[in-house]
Coordinates of C-alpha atoms and ligand atoms in Angstrom, one line a residue:
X1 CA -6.9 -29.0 9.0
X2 CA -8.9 -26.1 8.1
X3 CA -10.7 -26.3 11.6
X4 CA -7.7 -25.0 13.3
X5 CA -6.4 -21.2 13.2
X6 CA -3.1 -20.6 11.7
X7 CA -1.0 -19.0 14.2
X8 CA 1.8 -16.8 12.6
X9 CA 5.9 -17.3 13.2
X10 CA 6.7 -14.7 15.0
X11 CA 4.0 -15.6 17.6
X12 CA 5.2 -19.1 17.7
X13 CA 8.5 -18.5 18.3
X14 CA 7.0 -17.0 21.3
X15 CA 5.6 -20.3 22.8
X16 CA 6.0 -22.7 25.3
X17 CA 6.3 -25.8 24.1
X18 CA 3.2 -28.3 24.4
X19 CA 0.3 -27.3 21.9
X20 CA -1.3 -28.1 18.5
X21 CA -0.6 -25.7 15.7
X22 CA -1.1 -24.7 12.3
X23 CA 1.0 -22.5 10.5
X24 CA 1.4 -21.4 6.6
X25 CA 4.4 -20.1 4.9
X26 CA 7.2 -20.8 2.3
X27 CA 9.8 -23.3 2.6
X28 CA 13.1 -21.4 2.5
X29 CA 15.4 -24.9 3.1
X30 CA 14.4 -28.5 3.0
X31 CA 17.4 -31.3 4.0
X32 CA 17.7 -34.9 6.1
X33 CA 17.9 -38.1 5.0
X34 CA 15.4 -41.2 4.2
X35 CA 14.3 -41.5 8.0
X36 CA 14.1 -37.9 8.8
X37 CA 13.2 -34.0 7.2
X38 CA 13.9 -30.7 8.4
X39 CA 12.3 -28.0 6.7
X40 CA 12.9 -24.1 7.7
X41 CA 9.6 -22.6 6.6
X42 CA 8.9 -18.5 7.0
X43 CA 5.6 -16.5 6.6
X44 CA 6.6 -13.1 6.7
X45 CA 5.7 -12.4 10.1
X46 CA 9.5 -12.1 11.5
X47 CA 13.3 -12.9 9.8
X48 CA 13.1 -16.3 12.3
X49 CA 11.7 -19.8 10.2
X50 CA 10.1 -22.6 12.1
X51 CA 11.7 -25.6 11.8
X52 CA 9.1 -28.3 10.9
X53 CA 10.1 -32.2 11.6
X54 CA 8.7 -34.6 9.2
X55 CA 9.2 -38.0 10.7
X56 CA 9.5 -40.5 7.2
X57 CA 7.6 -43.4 9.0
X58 CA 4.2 -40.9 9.3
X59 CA 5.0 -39.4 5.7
X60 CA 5.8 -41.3 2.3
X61 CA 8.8 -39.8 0.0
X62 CA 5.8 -39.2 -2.8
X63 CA 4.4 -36.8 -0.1
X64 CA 7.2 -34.6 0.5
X65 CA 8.6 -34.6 -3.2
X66 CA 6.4 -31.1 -3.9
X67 CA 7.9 -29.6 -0.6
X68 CA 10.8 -27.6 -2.0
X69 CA 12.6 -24.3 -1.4
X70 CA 9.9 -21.4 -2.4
X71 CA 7.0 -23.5 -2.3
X72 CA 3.9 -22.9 0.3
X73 CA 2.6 -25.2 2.5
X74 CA 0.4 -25.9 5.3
X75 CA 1.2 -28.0 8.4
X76 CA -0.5 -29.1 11.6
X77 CA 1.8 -30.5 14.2
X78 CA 3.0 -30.7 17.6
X79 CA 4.9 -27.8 19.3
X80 CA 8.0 -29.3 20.8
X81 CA 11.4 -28.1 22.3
X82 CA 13.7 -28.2 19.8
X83 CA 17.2 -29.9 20.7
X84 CA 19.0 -28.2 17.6
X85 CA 20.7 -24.6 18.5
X86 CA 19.2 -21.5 17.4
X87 CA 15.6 -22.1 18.1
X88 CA 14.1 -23.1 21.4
X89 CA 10.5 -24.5 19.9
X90 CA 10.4 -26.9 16.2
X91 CA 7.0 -28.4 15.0
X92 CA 6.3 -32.1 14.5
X93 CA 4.2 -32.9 11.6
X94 CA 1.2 -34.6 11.4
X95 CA -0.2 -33.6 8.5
X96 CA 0.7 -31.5 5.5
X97 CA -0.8 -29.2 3.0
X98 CA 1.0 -27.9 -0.3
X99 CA -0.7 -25.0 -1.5
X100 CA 2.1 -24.1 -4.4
X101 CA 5.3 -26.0 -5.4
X102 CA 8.1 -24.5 -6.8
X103 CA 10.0 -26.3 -9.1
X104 CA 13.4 -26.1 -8.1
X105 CA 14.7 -26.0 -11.7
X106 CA 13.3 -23.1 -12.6
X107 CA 12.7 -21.1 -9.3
X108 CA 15.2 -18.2 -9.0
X109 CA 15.9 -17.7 -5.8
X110 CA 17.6 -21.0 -4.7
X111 CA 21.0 -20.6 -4.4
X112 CA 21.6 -18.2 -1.3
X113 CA 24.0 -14.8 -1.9
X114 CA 21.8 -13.4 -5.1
X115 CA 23.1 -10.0 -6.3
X116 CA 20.9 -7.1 -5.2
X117 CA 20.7 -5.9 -8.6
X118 CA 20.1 -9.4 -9.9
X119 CA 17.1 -9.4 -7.2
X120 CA 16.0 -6.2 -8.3
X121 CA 15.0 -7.8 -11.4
X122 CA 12.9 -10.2 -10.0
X123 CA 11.2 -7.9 -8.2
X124 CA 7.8 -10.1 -8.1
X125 CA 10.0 -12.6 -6.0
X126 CA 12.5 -10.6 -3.9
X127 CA 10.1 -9.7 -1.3
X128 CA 10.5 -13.1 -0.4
X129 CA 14.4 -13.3 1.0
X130 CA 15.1 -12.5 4.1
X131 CA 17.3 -9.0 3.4
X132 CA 13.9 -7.9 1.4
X133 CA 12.1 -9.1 4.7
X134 CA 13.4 -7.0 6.9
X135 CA 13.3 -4.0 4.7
X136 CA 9.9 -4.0 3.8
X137 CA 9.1 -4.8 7.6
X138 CA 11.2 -1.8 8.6
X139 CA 9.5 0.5 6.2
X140 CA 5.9 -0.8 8.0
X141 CA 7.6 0.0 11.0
X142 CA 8.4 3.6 10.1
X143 CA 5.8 4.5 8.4
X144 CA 3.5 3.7 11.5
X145 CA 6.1 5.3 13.6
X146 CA 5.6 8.9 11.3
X147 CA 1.5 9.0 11.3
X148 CA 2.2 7.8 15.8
X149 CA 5.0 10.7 16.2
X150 CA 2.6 13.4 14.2
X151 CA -0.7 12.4 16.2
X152 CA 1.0 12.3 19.6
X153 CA 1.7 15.5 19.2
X154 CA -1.3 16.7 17.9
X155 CA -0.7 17.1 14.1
X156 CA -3.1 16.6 11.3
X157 CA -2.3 14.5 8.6
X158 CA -3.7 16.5 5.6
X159 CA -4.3 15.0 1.9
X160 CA -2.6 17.0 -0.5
X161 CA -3.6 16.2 -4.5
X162 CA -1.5 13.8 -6.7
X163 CA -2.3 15.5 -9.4
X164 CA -1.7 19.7 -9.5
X165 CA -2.2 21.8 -12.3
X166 CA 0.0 24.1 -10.9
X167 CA 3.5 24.0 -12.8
X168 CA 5.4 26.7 -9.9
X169 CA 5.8 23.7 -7.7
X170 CA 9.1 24.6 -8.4
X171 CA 11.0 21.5 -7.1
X172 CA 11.8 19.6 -9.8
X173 CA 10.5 18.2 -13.4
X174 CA 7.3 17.2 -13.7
X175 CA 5.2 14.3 -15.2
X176 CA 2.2 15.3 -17.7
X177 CA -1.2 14.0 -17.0
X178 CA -3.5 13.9 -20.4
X179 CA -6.2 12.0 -21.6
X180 CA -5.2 13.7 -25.2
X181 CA -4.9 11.2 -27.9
X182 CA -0.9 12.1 -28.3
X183 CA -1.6 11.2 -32.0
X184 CA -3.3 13.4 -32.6
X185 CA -2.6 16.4 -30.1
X186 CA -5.8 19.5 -30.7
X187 CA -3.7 22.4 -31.5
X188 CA -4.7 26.3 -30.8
X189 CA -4.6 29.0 -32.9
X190 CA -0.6 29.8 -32.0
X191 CA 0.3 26.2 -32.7
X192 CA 0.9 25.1 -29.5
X193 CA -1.7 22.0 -27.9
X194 CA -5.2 23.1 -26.7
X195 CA -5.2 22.4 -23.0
X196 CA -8.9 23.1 -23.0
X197 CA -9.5 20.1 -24.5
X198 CA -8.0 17.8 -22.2
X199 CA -9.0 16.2 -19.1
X200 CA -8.9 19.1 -16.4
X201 CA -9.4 21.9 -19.0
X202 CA -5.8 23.0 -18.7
X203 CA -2.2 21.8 -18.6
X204 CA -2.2 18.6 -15.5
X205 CA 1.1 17.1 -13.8
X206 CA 2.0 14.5 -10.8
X207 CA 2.7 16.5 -7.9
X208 CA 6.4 17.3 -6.9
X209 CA 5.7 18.0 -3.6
X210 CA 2.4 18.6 -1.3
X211 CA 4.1 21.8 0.4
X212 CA 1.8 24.6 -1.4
X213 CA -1.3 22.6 -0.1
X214 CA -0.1 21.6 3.1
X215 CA 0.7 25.5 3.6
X216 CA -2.8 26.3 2.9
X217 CA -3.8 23.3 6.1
X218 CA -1.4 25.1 8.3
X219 CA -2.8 28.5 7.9
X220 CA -6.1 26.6 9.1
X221 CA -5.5 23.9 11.4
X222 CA -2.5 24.8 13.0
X223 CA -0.2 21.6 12.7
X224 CA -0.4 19.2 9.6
X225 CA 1.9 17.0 7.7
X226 CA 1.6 14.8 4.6
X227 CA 2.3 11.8 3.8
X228 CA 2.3 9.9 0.0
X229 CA 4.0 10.0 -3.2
X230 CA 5.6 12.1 -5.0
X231 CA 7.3 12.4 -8.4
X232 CA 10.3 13.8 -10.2
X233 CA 10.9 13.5 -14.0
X234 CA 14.7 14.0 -13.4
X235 CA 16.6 11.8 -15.1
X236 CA 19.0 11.1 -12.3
X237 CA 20.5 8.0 -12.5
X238 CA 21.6 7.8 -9.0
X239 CA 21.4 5.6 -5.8
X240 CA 19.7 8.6 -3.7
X241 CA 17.1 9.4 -6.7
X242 CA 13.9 7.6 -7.4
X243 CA 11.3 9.0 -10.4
X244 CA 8.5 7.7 -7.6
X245 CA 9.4 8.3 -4.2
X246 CA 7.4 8.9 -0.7
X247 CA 8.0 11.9 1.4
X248 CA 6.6 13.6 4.8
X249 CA 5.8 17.2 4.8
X250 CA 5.2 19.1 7.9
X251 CA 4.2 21.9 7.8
X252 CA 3.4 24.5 11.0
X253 CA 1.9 27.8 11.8
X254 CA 4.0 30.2 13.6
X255 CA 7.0 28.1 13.6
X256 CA 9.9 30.1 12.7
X257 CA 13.2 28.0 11.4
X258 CA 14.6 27.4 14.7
X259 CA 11.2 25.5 15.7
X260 CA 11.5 23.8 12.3
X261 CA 15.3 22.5 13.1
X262 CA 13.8 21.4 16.4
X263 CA 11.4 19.4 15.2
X264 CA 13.2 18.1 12.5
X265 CA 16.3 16.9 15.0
X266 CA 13.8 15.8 17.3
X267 CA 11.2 13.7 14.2
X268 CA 14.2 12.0 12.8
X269 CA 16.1 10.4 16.3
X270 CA 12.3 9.6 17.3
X271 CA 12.0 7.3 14.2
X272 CA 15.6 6.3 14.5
X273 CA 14.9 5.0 18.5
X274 CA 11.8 3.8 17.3
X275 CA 13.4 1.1 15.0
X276 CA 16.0 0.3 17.6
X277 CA 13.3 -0.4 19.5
X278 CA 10.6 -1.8 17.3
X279 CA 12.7 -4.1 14.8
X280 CA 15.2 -5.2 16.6
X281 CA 15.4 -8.7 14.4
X282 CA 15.6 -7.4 11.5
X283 CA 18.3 -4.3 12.0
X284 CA 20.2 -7.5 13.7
X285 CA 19.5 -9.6 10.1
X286 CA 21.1 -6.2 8.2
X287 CA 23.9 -5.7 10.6
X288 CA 25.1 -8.8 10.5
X289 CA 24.4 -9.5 6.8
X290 CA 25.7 -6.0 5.4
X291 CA 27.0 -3.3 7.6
X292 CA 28.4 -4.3 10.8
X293 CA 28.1 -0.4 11.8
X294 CA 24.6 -0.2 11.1
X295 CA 23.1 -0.3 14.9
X296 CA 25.9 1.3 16.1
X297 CA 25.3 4.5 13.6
X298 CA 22.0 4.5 14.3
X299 CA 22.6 4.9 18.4
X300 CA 25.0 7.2 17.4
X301 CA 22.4 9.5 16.1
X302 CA 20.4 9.7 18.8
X303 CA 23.0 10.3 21.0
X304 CA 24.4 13.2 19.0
X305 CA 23.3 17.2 18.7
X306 CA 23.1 18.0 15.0
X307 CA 25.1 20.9 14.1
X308 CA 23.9 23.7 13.1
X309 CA 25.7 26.1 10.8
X310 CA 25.1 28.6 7.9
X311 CA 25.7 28.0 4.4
X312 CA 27.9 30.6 3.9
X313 CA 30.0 28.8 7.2
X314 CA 30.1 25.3 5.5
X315 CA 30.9 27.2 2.1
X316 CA 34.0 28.1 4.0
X317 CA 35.1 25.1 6.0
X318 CA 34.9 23.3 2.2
X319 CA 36.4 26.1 0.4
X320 CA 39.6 25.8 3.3
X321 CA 39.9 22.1 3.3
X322 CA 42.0 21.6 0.5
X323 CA 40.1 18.5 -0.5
X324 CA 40.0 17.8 -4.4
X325 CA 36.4 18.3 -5.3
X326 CA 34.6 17.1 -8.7
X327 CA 32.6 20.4 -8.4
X328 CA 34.3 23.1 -6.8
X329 CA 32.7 25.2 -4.7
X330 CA 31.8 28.8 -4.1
X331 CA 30.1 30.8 -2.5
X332 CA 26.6 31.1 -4.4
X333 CA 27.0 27.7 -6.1
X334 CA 24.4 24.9 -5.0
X335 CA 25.7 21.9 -2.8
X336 CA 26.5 18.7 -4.5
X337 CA 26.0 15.1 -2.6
X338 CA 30.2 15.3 -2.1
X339 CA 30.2 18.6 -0.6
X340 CA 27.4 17.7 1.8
X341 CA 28.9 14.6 2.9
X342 CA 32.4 15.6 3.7
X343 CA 30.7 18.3 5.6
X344 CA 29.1 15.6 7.9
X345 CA 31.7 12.2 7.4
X346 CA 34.9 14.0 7.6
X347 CA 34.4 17.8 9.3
X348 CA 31.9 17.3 11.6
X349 CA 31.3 13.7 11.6
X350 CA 28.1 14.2 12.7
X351 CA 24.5 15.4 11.4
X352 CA 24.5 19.2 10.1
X353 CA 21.5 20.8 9.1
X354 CA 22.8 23.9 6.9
X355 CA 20.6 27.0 7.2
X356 CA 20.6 30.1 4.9
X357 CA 21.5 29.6 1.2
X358 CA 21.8 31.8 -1.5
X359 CA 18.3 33.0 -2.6
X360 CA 18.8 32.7 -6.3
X361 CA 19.5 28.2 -5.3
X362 CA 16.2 28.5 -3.5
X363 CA 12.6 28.1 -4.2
X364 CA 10.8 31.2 -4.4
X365 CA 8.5 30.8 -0.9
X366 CA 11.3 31.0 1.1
X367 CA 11.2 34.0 3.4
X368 CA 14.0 36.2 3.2
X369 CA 16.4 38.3 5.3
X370 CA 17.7 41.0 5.4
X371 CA 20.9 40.7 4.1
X372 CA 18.7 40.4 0.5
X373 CA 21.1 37.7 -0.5
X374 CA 19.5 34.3 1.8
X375 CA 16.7 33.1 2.4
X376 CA 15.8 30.8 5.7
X377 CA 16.3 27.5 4.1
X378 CA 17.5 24.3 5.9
X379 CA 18.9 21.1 4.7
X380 CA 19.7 18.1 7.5
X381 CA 22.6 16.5 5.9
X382 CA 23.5 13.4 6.7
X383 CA 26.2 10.7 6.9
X384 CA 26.4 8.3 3.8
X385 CA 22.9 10.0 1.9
X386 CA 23.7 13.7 1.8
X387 CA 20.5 15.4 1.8
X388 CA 17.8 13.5 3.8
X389 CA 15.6 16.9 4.5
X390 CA 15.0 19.9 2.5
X391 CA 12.7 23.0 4.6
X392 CA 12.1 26.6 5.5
X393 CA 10.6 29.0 6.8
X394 CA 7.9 30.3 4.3
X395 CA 7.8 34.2 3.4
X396 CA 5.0 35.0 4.9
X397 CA 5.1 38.5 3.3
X398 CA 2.7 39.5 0.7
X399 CA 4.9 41.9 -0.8
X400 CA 8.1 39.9 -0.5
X401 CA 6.4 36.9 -1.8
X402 CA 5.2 38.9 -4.7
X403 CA 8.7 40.8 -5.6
X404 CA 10.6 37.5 -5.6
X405 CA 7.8 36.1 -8.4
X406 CA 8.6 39.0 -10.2
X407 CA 12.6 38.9 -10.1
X408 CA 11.8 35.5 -11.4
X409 CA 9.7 36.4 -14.0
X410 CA 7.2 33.3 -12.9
X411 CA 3.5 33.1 -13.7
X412 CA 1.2 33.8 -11.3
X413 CA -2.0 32.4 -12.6
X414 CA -2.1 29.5 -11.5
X415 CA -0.5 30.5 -8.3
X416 CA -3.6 32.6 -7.3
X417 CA -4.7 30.7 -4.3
X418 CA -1.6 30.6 -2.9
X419 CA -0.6 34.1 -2.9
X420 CA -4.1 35.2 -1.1
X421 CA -3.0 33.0 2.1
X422 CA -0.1 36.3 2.4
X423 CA -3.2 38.3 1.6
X424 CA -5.7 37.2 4.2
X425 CA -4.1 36.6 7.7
X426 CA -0.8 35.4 6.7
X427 CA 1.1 34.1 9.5
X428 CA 4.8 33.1 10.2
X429 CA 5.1 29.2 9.4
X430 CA 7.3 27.1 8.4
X431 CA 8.0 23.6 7.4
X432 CA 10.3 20.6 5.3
X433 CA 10.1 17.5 3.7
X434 CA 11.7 14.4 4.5
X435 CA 12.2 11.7 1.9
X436 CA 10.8 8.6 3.5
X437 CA 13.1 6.2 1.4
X438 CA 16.3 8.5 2.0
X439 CA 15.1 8.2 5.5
X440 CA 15.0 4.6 4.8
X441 CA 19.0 3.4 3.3
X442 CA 19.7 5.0 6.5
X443 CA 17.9 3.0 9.2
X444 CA 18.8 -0.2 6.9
X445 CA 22.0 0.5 5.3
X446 CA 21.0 0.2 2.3
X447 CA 23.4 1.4 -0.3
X448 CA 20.8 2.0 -3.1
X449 CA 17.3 3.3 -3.3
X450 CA 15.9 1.1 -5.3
X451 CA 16.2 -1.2 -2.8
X452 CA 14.3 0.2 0.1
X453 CA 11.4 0.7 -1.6
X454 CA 9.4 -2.4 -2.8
X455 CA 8.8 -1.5 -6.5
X456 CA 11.6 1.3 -7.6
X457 CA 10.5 3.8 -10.2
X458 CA 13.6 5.2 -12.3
X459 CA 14.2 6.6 -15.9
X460 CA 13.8 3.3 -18.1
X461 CA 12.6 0.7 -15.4
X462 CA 8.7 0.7 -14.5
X463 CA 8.4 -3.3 -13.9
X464 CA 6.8 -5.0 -11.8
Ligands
ATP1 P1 18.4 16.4 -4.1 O1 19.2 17.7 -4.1 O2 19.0 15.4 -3.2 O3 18.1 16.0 -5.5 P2 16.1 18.1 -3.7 O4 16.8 19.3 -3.0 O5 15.7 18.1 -5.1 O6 17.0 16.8 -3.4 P3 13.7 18.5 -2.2 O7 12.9 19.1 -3.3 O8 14.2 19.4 -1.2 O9 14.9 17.6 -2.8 O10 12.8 17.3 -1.5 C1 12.8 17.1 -0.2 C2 13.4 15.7 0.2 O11 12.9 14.7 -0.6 C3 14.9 15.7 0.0 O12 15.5 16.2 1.1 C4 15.1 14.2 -0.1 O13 15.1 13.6 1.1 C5 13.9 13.7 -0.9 N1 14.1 13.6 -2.3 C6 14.2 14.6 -3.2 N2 14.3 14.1 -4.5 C7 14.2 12.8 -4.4 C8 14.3 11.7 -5.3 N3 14.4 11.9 -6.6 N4 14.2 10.4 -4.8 C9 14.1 10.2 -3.5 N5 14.0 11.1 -2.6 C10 14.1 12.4 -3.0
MN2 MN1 16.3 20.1 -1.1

């Protein structure tokens, strides 16, 4: 058996009929009777099984008694046209292999219709159903589709460090790094711990964001964007909010915040087409399994201009609505998830990115105008998720930048290197960050986070 190449599912299902083949892959149904057994076997490749035909005068009962749903087998047969419905080519077996079995007392995923969050806990296995399938497919897709979008148009994809000693990140609670023996923390002289004993000399944290760093590529290269983990120590118990999540920072020289809404509009239909496109199977699977609006809101979006409209605008469509909010709203108050999406599901009914918000709900980079109340922030808001991108314009100012440090009383020391970019040929730029797995409930549908993403991270759950 071993002489022959395994050809993979989805390139089978591709055949004409007529050949010798070997494929590999888990059995997801096995049923017939004592002359005849039909077993749907999938590798991963695509949503589709094989259907493999095990004629009982070639095989004994003894044989086939290990092939059972989950297990993982090997088998060389004949492609044929299949006379069933809903596959055009079936394989008849000559000879079989079973790499694994799976004892179909104990394996958990027999029954069909499991629970997401009873999936989530077996998290080791629920890559292999077919809603985790297409997911995890999906997110391939995408992710190849961000790194293609950025190259074509000649960005750089810049590293930016996982771990920062620099705690003005300013985007959200931070995870310590320490090699300190926490039992016995090395004080200083005021009481507090001696960072000069551990690892990096000085206080270390998983980033929150590669912004800072990718500003510092811009002012260089021109175009970059990032690409890889980040981390929050919020505990937000929510479906939008992971402790470990993935996120794509541009980040562009002499863009001002209309360029930046451009390419923002124009990144996220790109990647929306691109899975219309590129995984048409699997958004088929999810449509028909969960949202029977999903391909039809995805076209949508394409199809649609975002809006665009200030903060102090959408602060006054909600403040007019007369809708019952659990937070109400004013102006100068930050946005919560509600506010944003009745903005976009029931005013608009379309994507809005929001642009100029109160400085003191802002992050202290952001360039400011004149009106010394807002700053050029953006936020693309959209149906079902709320916030999918946060960006701005950076003050390229040396003098603003350093005033607005001040009015927030923050350290500077470790903030050195970026304040001499506004020092030494500063330039207009601007740029924002799109959360890949936000990006991600809304090209599959997903209702939580946790499950478009193949290992979730979250306050109390690190498994798996
Ligand atoms: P939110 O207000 O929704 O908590 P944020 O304003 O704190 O988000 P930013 O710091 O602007 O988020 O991060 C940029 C993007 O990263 C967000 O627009 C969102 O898509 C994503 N994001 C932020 N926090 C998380 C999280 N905890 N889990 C998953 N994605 C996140
Ligand atoms: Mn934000």
């Amino acid at each position: 058996m071993e002489s022959k190449k395994r050809v993979k599912i989805s390139e089978l299902l591709k055949r004409e009929a007529g050949t010798d083949v070997l494929v590999k892959g888990w059995v997801r149904t096995k049923r017939g009777n004592k002359n005849i057994s039909f077993v749907a076997l999938n590798d991963g490749s695509t949503v589709n099984n094989i259907q493999i035909v095990f004629d009982m005068s070639k095989f004994t009962e003894e044989q086939l008694k290990g092939v059972n749903t989950g297990a993982c087998l090997a088998v060389e047969g004949s492609l044929v046209s299949s006379v069933g419905s809903g596959q055009s080519v079936e394989i008849q077996a000559h000879l079989l292999e079973i790499y694994g079995s799976a004892d179909p007392e104990t394996y958990p995923l027999q029954k069909k219709g499991h629970s997401m969050e009873f999936l989530r806990e077996i998290g080791h296995l629920r890559p292999r159903t077919n809603t985790f399938g297409c997911i995890f497919r999906i997110r391939h897709a995408m992710a190849f589709a961000i790194h293609k979008f950025f190259n074509d148009k000649g960005f750089f994809y810049l590293h930016t460090p996982i771990i920062t000693a620099s705690d003005a990140e300013g985007a959200g609670a931070m995870f310590q790094v320490t090699t300190l023996d926490l039992n016995n923390i090395p004080k200083n002289p005021e009481g507090g711990v001696n960072f000069s004993d551990d690892f990096f000399g000085k206080a270390a944290n998983l980033t929150v964001s590669g912004q800072l760093e990718g500003e510092l590529g811009a002012l260089a290269l021109g175009e970059i964007y990032t690409f890889g983990p980040t981390f929050r120590a919020e505990n937000s118990n929510t479906p939008r909010h992971l402790s470990e999540f993935w996120m794509i920072e541009p980040e562009i020289a002499f863009y001002d915040i209309k360029d930046n809404m451009d390419l923002a509009e124009e990144f996220i239909k790109y990647l929306v087409k691109y899975s219309l496109d590129n995984c048409t199977d699997d958004l088929k699977f999810l449509n028909d399994m969960f949202d029977k609006e999903l391909i039809e809101r995805l076209q949508s979006v394409i199809d649609t201009e975002f809006v665009r409209l200030s903060y102090t605008d959408g602060v006054e469509i909600l403040m007019k609505s007369g809708q019952k909010f659990e937070y109400p709203v004013s102006w100068g108050t930050d946005l919560q998830s509600e506010h944003e999406r009745y903005l976009v599901e029931k005013h608009f009914k379309k994507p809005v990115i929001l642009t100029d918000y109160p400085k003191e709900i802002k992050a202290f980079y952001m360039k400011q105008n004149d009106d010394n109340k807002t700053v050029r922030a953006m936020d693309v808001l959209f149906p079902k998720i709320g916030e999918i991108i946060g960006g701005s314009q950076r003050e390229e100012s040396l003098e603003k930048l350093e005033g607005r440090i001040k009015e927030l009383e923050m350290g500077t020391e470790s903030l050195w290197w970026y304040i001499e970019t506004r020092k030494f040929g500063t330039a207009p730029h601007s740029g924002f960050g799109l959360g890949f797995e936000r990006l991600l409930l809304f090209v599959t549908g997903m209702s939580n986070i946790r499950d478009v993403i193949p290992f979730p991270r979250s306050p109390k759950n690190a498994e798996f």
